[in-house]
mmCIF file of C-alpha atoms in Angstrom:
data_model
loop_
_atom_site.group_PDB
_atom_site.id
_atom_site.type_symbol
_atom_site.label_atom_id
_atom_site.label_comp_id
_atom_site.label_asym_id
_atom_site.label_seq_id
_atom_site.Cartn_x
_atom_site.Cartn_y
_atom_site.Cartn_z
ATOM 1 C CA UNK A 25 -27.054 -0.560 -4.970
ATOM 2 C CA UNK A 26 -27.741 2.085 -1.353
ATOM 3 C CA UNK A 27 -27.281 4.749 -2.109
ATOM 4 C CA UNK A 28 -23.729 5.732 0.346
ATOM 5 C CA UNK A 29 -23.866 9.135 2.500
ATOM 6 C CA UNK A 30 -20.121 10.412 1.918
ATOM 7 C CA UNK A 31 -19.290 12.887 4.620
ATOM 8 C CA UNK A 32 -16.463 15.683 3.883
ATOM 9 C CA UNK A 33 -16.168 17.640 7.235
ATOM 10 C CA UNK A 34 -12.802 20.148 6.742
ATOM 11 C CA UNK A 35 -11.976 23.289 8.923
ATOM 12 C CA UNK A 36 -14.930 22.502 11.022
ATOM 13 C CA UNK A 37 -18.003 22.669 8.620
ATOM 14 C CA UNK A 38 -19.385 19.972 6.237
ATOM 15 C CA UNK A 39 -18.684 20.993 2.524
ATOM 16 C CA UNK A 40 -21.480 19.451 0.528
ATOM 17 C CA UNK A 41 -20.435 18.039 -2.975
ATOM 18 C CA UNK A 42 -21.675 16.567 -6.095
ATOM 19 C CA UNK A 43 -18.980 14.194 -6.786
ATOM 20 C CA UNK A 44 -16.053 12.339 -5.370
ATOM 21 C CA UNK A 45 -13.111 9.820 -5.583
ATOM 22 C CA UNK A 46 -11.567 7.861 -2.635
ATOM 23 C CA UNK A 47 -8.290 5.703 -3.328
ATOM 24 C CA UNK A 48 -6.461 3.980 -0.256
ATOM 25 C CA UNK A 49 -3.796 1.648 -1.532
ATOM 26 C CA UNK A 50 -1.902 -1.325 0.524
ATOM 27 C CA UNK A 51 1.716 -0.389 -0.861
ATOM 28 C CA UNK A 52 1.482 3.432 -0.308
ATOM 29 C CA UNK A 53 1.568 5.495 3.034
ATOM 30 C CA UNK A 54 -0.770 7.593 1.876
ATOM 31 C CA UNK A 55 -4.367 7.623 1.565
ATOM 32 C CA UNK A 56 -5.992 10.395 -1.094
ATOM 33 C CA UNK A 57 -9.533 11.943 -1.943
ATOM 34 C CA UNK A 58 -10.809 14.406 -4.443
ATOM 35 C CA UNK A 59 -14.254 16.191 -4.227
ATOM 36 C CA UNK A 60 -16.091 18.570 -6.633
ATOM 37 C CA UNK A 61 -17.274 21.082 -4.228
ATOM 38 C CA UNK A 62 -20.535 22.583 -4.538
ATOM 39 C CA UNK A 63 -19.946 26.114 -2.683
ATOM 40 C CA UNK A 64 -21.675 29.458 -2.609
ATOM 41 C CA UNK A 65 -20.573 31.038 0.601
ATOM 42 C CA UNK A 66 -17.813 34.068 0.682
ATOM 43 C CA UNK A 67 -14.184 33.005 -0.640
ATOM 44 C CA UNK A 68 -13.383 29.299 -0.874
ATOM 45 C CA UNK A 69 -14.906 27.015 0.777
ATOM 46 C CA UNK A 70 -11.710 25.684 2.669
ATOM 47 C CA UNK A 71 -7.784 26.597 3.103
ATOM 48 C CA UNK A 72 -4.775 23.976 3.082
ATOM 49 C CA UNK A 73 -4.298 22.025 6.068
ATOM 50 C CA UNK A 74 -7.124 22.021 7.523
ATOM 51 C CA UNK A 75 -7.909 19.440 9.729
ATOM 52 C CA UNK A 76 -10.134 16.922 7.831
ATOM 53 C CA UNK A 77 -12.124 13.681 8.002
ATOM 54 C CA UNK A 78 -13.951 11.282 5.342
ATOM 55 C CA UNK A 79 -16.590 9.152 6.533
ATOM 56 C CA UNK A 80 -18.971 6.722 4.420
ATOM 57 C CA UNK A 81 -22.590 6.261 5.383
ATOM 58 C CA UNK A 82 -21.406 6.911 9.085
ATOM 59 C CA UNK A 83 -17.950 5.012 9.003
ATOM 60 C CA UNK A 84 -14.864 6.760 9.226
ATOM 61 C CA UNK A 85 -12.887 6.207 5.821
ATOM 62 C CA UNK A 86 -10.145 8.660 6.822
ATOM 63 C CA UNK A 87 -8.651 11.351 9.082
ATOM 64 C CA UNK A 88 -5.974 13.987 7.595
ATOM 65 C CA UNK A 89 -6.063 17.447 5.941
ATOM 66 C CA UNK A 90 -7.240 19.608 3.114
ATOM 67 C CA UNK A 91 -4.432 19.519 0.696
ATOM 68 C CA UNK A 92 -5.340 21.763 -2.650
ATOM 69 C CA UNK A 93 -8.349 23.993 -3.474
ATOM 70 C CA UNK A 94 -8.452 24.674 -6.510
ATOM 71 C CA UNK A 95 -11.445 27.157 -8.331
ATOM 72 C CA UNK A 96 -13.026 28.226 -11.470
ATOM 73 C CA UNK A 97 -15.482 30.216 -12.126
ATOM 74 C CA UNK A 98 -17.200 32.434 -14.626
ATOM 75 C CA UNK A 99 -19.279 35.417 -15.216
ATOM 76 C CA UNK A 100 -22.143 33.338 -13.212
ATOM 77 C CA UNK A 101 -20.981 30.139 -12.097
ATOM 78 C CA UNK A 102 -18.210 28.887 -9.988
ATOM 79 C CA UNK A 103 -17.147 25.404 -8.784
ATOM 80 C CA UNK A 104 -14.249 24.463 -6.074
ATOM 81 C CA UNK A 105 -11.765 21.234 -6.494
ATOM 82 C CA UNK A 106 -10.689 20.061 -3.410
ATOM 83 C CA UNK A 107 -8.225 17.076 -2.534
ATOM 84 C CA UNK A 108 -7.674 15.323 1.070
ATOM 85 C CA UNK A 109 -4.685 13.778 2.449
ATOM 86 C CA UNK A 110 -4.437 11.541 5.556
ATOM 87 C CA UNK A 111 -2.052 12.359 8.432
ATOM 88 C CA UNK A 112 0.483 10.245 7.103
ATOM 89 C CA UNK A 113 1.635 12.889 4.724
ATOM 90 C CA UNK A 114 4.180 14.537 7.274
ATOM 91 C CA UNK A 115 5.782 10.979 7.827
ATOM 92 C CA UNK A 116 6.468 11.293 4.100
ATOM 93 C CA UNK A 117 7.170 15.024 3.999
ATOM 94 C CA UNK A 118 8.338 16.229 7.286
ATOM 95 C CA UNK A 119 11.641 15.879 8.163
ATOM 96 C CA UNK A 120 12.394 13.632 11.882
ATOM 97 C CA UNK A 121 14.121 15.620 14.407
ATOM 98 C CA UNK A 122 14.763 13.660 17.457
ATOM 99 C CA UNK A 123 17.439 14.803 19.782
ATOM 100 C CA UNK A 124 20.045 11.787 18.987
ATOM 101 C CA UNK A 125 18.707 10.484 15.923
ATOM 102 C CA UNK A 126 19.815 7.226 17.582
ATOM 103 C CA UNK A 127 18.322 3.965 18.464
ATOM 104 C CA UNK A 128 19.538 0.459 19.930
ATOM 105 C CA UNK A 129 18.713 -2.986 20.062
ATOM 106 C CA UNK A 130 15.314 -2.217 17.644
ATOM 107 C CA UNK A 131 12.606 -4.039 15.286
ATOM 108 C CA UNK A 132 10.933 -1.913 12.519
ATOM 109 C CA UNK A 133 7.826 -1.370 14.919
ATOM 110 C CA UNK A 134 10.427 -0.235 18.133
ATOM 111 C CA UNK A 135 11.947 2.266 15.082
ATOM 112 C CA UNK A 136 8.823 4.143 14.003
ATOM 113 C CA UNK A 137 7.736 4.799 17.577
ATOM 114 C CA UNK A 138 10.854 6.026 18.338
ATOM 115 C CA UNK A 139 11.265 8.520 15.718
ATOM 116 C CA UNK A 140 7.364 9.491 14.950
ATOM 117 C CA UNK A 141 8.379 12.825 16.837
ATOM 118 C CA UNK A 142 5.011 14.310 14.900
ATOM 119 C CA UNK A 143 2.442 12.151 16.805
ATOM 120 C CA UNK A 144 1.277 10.516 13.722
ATOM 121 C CA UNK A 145 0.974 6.803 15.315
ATOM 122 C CA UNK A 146 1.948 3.553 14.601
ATOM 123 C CA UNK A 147 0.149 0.281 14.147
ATOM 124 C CA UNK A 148 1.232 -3.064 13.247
ATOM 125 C CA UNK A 149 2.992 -6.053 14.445
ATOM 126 C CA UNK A 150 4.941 -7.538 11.611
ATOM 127 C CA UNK A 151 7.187 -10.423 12.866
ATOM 128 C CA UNK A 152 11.164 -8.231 12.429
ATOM 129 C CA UNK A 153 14.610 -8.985 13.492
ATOM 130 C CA UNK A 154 16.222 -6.900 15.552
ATOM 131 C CA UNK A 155 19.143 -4.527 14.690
ATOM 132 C CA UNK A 156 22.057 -3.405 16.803
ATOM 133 C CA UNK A 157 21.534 0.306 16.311
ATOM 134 C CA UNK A 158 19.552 2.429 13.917
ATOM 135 C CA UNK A 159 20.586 5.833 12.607
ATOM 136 C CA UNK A 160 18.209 8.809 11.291
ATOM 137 C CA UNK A 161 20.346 10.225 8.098
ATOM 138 C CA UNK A 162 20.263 13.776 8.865
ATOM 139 C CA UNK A 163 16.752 15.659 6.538
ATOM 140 C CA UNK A 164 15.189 12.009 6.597
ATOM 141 C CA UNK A 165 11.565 11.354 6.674
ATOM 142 C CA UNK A 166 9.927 9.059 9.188
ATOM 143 C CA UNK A 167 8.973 6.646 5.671
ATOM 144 C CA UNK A 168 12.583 6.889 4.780
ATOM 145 C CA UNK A 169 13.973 5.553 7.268
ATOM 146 C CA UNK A 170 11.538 2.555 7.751
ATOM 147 C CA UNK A 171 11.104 2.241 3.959
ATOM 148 C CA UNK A 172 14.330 0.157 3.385
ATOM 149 C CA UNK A 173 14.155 -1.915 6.238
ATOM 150 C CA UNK A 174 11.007 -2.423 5.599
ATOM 151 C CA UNK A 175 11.444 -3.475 2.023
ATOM 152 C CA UNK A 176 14.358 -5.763 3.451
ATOM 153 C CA UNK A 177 12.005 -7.544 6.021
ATOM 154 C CA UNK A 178 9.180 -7.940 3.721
ATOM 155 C CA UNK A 179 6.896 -5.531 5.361
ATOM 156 C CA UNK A 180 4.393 -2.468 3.785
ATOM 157 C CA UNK A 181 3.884 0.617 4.994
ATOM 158 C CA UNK A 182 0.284 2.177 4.853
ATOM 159 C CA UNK A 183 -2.174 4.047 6.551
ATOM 160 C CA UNK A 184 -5.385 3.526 8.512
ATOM 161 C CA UNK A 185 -8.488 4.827 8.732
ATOM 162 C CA UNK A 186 -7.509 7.176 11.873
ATOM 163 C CA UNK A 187 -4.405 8.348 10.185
ATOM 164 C CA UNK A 188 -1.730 6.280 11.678
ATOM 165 C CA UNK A 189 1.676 4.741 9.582
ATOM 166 C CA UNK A 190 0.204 0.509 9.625
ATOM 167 C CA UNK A 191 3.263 -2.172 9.765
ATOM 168 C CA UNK A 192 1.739 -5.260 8.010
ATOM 169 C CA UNK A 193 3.407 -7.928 6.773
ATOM 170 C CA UNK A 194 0.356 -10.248 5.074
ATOM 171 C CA UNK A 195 -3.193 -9.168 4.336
ATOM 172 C CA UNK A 196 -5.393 -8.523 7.068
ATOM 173 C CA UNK A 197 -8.457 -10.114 6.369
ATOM 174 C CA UNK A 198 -10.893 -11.251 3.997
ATOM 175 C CA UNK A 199 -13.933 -10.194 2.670
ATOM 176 C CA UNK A 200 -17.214 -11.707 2.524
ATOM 177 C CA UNK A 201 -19.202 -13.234 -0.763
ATOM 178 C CA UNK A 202 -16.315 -12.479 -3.572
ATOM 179 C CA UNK A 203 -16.087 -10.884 -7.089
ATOM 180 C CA UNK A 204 -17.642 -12.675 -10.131
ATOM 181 C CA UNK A 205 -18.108 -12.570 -13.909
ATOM 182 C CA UNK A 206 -21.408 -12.253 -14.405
ATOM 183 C CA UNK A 207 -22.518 -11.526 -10.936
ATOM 184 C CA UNK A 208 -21.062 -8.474 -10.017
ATOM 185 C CA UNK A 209 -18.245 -7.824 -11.993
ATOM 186 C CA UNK A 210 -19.233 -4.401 -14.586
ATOM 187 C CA UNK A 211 -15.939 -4.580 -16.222
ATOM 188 C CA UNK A 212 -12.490 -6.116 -15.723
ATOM 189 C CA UNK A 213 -9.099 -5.557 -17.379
ATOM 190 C CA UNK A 214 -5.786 -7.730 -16.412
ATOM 191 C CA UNK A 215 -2.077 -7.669 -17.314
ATOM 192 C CA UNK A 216 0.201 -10.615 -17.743
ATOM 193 C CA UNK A 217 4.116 -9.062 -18.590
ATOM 194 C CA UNK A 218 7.373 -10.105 -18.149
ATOM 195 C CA UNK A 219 8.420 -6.243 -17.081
ATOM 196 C CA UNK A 220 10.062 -6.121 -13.525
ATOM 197 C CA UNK A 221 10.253 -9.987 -13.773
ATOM 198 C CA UNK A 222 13.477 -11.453 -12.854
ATOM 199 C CA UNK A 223 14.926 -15.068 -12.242
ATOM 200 C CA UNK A 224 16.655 -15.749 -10.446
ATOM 201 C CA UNK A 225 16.673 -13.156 -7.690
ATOM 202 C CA UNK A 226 20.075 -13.140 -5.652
ATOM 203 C CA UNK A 227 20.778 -10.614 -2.616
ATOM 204 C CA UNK A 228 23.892 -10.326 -1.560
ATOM 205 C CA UNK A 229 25.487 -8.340 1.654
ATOM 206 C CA UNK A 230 27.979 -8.612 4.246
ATOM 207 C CA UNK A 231 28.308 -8.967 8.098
ATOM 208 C CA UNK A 232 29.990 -6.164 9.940
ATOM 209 C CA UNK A 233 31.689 -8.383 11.860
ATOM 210 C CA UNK A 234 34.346 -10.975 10.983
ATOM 211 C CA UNK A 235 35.767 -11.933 8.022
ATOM 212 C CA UNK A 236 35.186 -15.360 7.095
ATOM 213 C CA UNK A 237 33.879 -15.893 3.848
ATOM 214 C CA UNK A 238 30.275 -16.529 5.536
ATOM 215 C CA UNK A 239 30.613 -12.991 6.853
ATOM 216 C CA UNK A 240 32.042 -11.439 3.663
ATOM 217 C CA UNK A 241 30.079 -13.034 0.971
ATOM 218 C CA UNK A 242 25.878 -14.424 1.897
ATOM 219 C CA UNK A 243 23.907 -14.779 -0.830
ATOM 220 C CA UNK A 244 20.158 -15.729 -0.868
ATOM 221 C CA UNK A 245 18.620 -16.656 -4.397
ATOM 222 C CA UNK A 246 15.001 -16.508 -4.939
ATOM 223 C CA UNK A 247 13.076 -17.810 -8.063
ATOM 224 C CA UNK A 248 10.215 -16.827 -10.059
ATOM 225 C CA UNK A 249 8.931 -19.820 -12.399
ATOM 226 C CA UNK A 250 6.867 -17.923 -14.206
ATOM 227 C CA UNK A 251 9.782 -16.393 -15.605
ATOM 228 C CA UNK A 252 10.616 -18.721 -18.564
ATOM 229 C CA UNK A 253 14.328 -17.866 -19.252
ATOM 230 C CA UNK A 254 17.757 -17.037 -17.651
ATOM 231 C CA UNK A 255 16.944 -12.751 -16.042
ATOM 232 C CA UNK A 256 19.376 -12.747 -13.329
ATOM 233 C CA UNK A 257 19.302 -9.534 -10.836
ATOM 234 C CA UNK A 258 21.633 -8.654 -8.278
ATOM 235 C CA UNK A 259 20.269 -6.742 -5.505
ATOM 236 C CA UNK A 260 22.776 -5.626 -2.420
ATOM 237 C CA UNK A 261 21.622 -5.668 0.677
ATOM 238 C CA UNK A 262 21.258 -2.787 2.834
ATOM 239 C CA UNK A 263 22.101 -2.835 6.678
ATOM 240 C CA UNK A 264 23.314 -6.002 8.477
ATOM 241 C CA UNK A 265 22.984 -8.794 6.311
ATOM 242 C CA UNK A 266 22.307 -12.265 8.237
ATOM 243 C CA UNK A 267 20.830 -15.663 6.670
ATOM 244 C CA UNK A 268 17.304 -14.542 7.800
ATOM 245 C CA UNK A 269 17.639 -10.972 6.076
ATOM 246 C CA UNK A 270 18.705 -12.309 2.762
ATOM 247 C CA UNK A 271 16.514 -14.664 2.423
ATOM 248 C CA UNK A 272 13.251 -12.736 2.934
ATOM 249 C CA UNK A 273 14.596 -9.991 1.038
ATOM 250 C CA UNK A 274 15.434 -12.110 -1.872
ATOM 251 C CA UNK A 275 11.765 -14.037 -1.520
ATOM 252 C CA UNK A 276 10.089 -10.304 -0.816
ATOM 253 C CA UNK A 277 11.915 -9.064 -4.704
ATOM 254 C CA UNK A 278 10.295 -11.997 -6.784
ATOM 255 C CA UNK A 279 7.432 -11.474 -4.915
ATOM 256 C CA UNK A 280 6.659 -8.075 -5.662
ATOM 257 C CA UNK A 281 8.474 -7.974 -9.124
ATOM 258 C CA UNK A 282 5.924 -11.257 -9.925
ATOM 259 C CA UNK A 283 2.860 -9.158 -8.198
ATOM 260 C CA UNK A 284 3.772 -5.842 -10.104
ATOM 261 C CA UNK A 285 3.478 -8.342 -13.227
ATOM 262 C CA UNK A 286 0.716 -9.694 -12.894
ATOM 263 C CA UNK A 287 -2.431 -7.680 -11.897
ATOM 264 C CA UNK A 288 -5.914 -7.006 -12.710
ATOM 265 C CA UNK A 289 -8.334 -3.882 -12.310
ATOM 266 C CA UNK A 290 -12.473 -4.583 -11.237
ATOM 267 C CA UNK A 291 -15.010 -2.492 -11.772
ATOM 268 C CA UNK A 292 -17.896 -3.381 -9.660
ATOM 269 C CA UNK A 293 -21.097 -2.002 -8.565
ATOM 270 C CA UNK A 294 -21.237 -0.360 -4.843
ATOM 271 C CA UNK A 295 -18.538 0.442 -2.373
ATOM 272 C CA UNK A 296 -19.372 -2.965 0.080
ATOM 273 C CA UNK A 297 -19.017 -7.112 -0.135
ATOM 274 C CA UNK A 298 -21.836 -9.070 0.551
ATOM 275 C CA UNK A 299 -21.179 -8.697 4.694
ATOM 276 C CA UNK A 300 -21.303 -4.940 4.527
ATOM 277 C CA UNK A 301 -17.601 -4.182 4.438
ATOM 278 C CA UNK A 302 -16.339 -1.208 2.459
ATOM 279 C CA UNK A 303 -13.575 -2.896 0.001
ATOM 280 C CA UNK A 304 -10.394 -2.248 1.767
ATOM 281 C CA UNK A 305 -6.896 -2.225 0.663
ATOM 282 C CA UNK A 306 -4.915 -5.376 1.647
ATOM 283 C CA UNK A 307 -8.407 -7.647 1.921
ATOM 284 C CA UNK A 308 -8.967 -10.759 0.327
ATOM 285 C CA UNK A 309 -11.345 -11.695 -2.176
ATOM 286 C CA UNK A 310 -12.524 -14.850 -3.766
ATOM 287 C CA UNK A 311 -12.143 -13.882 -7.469
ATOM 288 C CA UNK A 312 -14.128 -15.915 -10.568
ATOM 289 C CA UNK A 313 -13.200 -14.573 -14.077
ATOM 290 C CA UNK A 314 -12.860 -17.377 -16.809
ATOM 291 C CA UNK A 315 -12.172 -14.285 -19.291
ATOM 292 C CA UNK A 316 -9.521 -13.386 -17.590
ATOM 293 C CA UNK A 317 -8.093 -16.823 -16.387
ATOM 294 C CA UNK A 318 -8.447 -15.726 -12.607
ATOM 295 C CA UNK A 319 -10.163 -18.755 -10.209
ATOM 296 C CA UNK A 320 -8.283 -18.032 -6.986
ATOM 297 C CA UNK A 321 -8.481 -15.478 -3.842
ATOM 298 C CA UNK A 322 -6.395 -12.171 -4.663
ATOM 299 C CA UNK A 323 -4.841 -9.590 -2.684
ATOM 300 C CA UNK A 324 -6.772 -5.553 -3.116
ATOM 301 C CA UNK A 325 -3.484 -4.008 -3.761
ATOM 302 C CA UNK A 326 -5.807 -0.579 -4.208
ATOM 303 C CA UNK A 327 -9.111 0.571 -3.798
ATOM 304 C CA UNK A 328 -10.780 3.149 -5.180
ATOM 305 C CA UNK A 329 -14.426 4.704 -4.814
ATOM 306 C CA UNK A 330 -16.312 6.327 -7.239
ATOM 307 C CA UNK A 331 -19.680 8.467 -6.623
ATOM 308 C CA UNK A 332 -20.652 10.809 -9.322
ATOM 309 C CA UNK A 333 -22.931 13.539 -9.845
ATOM 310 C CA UNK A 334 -26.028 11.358 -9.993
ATOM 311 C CA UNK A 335 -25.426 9.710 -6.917
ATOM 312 C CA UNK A 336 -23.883 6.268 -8.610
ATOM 313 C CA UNK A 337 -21.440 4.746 -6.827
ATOM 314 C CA UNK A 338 -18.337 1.875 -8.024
ATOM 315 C CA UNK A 339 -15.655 0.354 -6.775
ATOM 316 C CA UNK A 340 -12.507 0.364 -8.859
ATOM 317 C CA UNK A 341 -10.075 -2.884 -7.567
ATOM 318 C CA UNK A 342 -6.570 -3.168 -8.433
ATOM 319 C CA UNK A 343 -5.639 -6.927 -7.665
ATOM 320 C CA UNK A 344 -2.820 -9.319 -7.097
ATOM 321 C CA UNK A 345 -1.628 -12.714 -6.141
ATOM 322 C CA UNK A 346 -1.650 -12.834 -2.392
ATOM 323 C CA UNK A 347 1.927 -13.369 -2.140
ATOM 324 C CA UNK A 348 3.102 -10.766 -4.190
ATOM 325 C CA UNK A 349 2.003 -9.118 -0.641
ATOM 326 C CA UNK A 350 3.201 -11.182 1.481
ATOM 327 C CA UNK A 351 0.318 -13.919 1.778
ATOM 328 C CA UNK A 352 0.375 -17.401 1.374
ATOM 329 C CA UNK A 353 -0.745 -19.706 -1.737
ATOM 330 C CA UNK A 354 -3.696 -19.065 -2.793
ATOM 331 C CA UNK A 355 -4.351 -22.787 -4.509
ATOM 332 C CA UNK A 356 -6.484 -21.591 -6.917
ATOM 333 C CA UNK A 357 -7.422 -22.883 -10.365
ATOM 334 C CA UNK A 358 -5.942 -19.852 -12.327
ATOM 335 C CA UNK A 359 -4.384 -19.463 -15.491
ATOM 336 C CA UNK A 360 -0.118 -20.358 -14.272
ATOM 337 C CA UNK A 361 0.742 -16.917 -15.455
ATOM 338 C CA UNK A 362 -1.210 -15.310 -12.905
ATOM 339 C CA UNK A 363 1.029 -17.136 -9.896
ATOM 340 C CA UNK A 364 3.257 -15.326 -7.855
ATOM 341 C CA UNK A 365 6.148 -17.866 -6.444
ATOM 342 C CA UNK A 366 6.439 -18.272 -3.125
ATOM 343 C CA UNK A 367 9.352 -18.168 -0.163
ATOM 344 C CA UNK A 368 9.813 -21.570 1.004
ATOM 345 C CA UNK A 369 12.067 -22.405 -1.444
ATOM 346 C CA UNK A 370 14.765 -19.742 -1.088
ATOM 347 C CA UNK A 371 18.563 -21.040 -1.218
ATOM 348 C CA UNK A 372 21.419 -19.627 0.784
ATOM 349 C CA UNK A 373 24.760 -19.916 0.689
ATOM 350 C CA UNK A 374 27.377 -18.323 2.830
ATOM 351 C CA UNK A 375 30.583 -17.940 0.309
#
């Protein structure tokens, strides 16, 4: 495999290093790196919060900060520890103050703009309903108060490249060539459990108007058939509940308790497909493991990249049924325990 160039520019000046670890993950806001700092200058080689960036044989891989230096030394040697954190960490830190803490007539997009009073950015265009009015609970962080709409509406939060909070609802593309026993897989682990599987799924809310039994008691049941007996869970649904809301939510909870089941880790050699693309979180990939009973496109719920001492470089996948991310059927050939179940059949009853 090329040998890849990893860049660490922080406060300014390039800070060389002999190994490092890059993990960007589709259901976290947060992108992280850690780098084992080769340094021989005067004091540490960096402070916290510094301004930082992470680029890969000339393409950015992420904009943030320095978050922790850590160092060691001896009588003769030293060596520095330093992590990275992209910009999104003060939508998941920092408090919002906005002068009303008020918005109306919103979607989830409409809602981060409004209260990203840092400058963070937001990206996205996941398909939302609209809500009357949205309130900032006094000490809450910009994630908080998209995080459970969000989870309501099916959507994940997660970061790009530049920094910036990304609204997706799906995956956003797919990569080239695949991932293949025998080709280019090093090493491959994968977990089938019935942990954080449930069947059926119901979410339940009210309207805050009228008081009909359609506005008092919705329900939306969901179903996972992988599960193979009677594990019924109750989930209430926050904000405004309306046919549409309950529905998704319901679908999004056996999605994601399904996905959470069912998920396997790749090793494979190099940080790129076959079209040049860095593996990237929320991608598809073709995946062929007979081992592991996988013959269907999954979902790169995480990706990590590995470059050691020696200049070797792997890609560590964490993967998962496209819909336990809010993609479609994959129509694979897989082993059934590795399916996900999908949204179209959702019921709904209004009391």
């Amino acid at each position: 495999m090329p040998l890849e160039t990893v860049v660490f520019l922080a406060g300014g000046k390039v800070l060389q290093h002999v190994s490092c670890l890059l993990s960007a993950s589709a259901e976290q806001a947060v992108r992280e790196a850690s780098f084992a700092i080769a340094w021989s200058g005067p004091g540490v080689p960096c402070l916290p919060d510094d301004p930082a960036t992470v680029t890969v044989s000339g393409t950015l891989w992420g904009t943030g900060y320095v978050r922790d230096v850590r160092g060691q030394h001896d009588e003769r040697n030293r060596s520095y520890d330093v992590t990275f954190v992209s910009r999104t960490i003060d939508a998941t830190e920092c408090s919002i103050d906005h002068p009303t803490g008020f918005k109306a007539n919103c979607d989830l997009v409409e809602i981060a703009r409004e209260f990203d009073m840092l400058g963070i950015g937001v990206e996205g265009s996941p398909k939302t309903e609209k809500k009357a009015r949205h309130k900032v609970v006094p000490g809450e962080t910009l994630f908080e108060t998209l995080e459970t709409d969000a989870r309501g509406q099916g959507v994940l939060i997660h970061d790009t490249e530049q920094g910036k909070l990304k609204l997706a609802d799906k995956p956003e593309g797919r990569h080239a060539g695949g991932l293949a026993l025998r080709v280019n897989i090093k090493s491959a682990t994968g977990e089938i459990t019935g942990e954080g599987r449930f069947s059926p799924v119901k979410v339940r809310g009210q309207s805050s108007t009228g008081v009909t039994s359609p506005a008092l008691r919705p329900e939306a049941t969901a179903r996972d058939g992988g599960v193979k007996r009677n594990r019924p869970r109750i989930i209430p649904h926050e904000g405004e509940a309306t046919s549409s809301r309950l529905k998704k939510r319901a679908a999004w909870e056996a999605k994601r308790g399904a996905g959470n089941g069912t998920s396997c880790t790749i090793v494979t050699p190099g940080w790129r497909d076959t079209g040049g693309r860095l593996w990237t979180r929320n991608f598809l990939v073709a995946v062929s493991d007979d081992w592991l009973g996988i013959e269907q496109d999954m979902v790169i719920s995480q990706a990590q990249l590995r470059q050691d001492a020696n200049g070797g470089t792997e890609a560590v996948l964490t993967l998962k049924d496209p819909r336990a991310l809010g993609g479609d059927n994959p129509r694979g050939k897989s082993a059934s325990g590795w399916a996900a179940p999908g949204g179209e059949d959702v019921e709904y009853r209004d009391g």
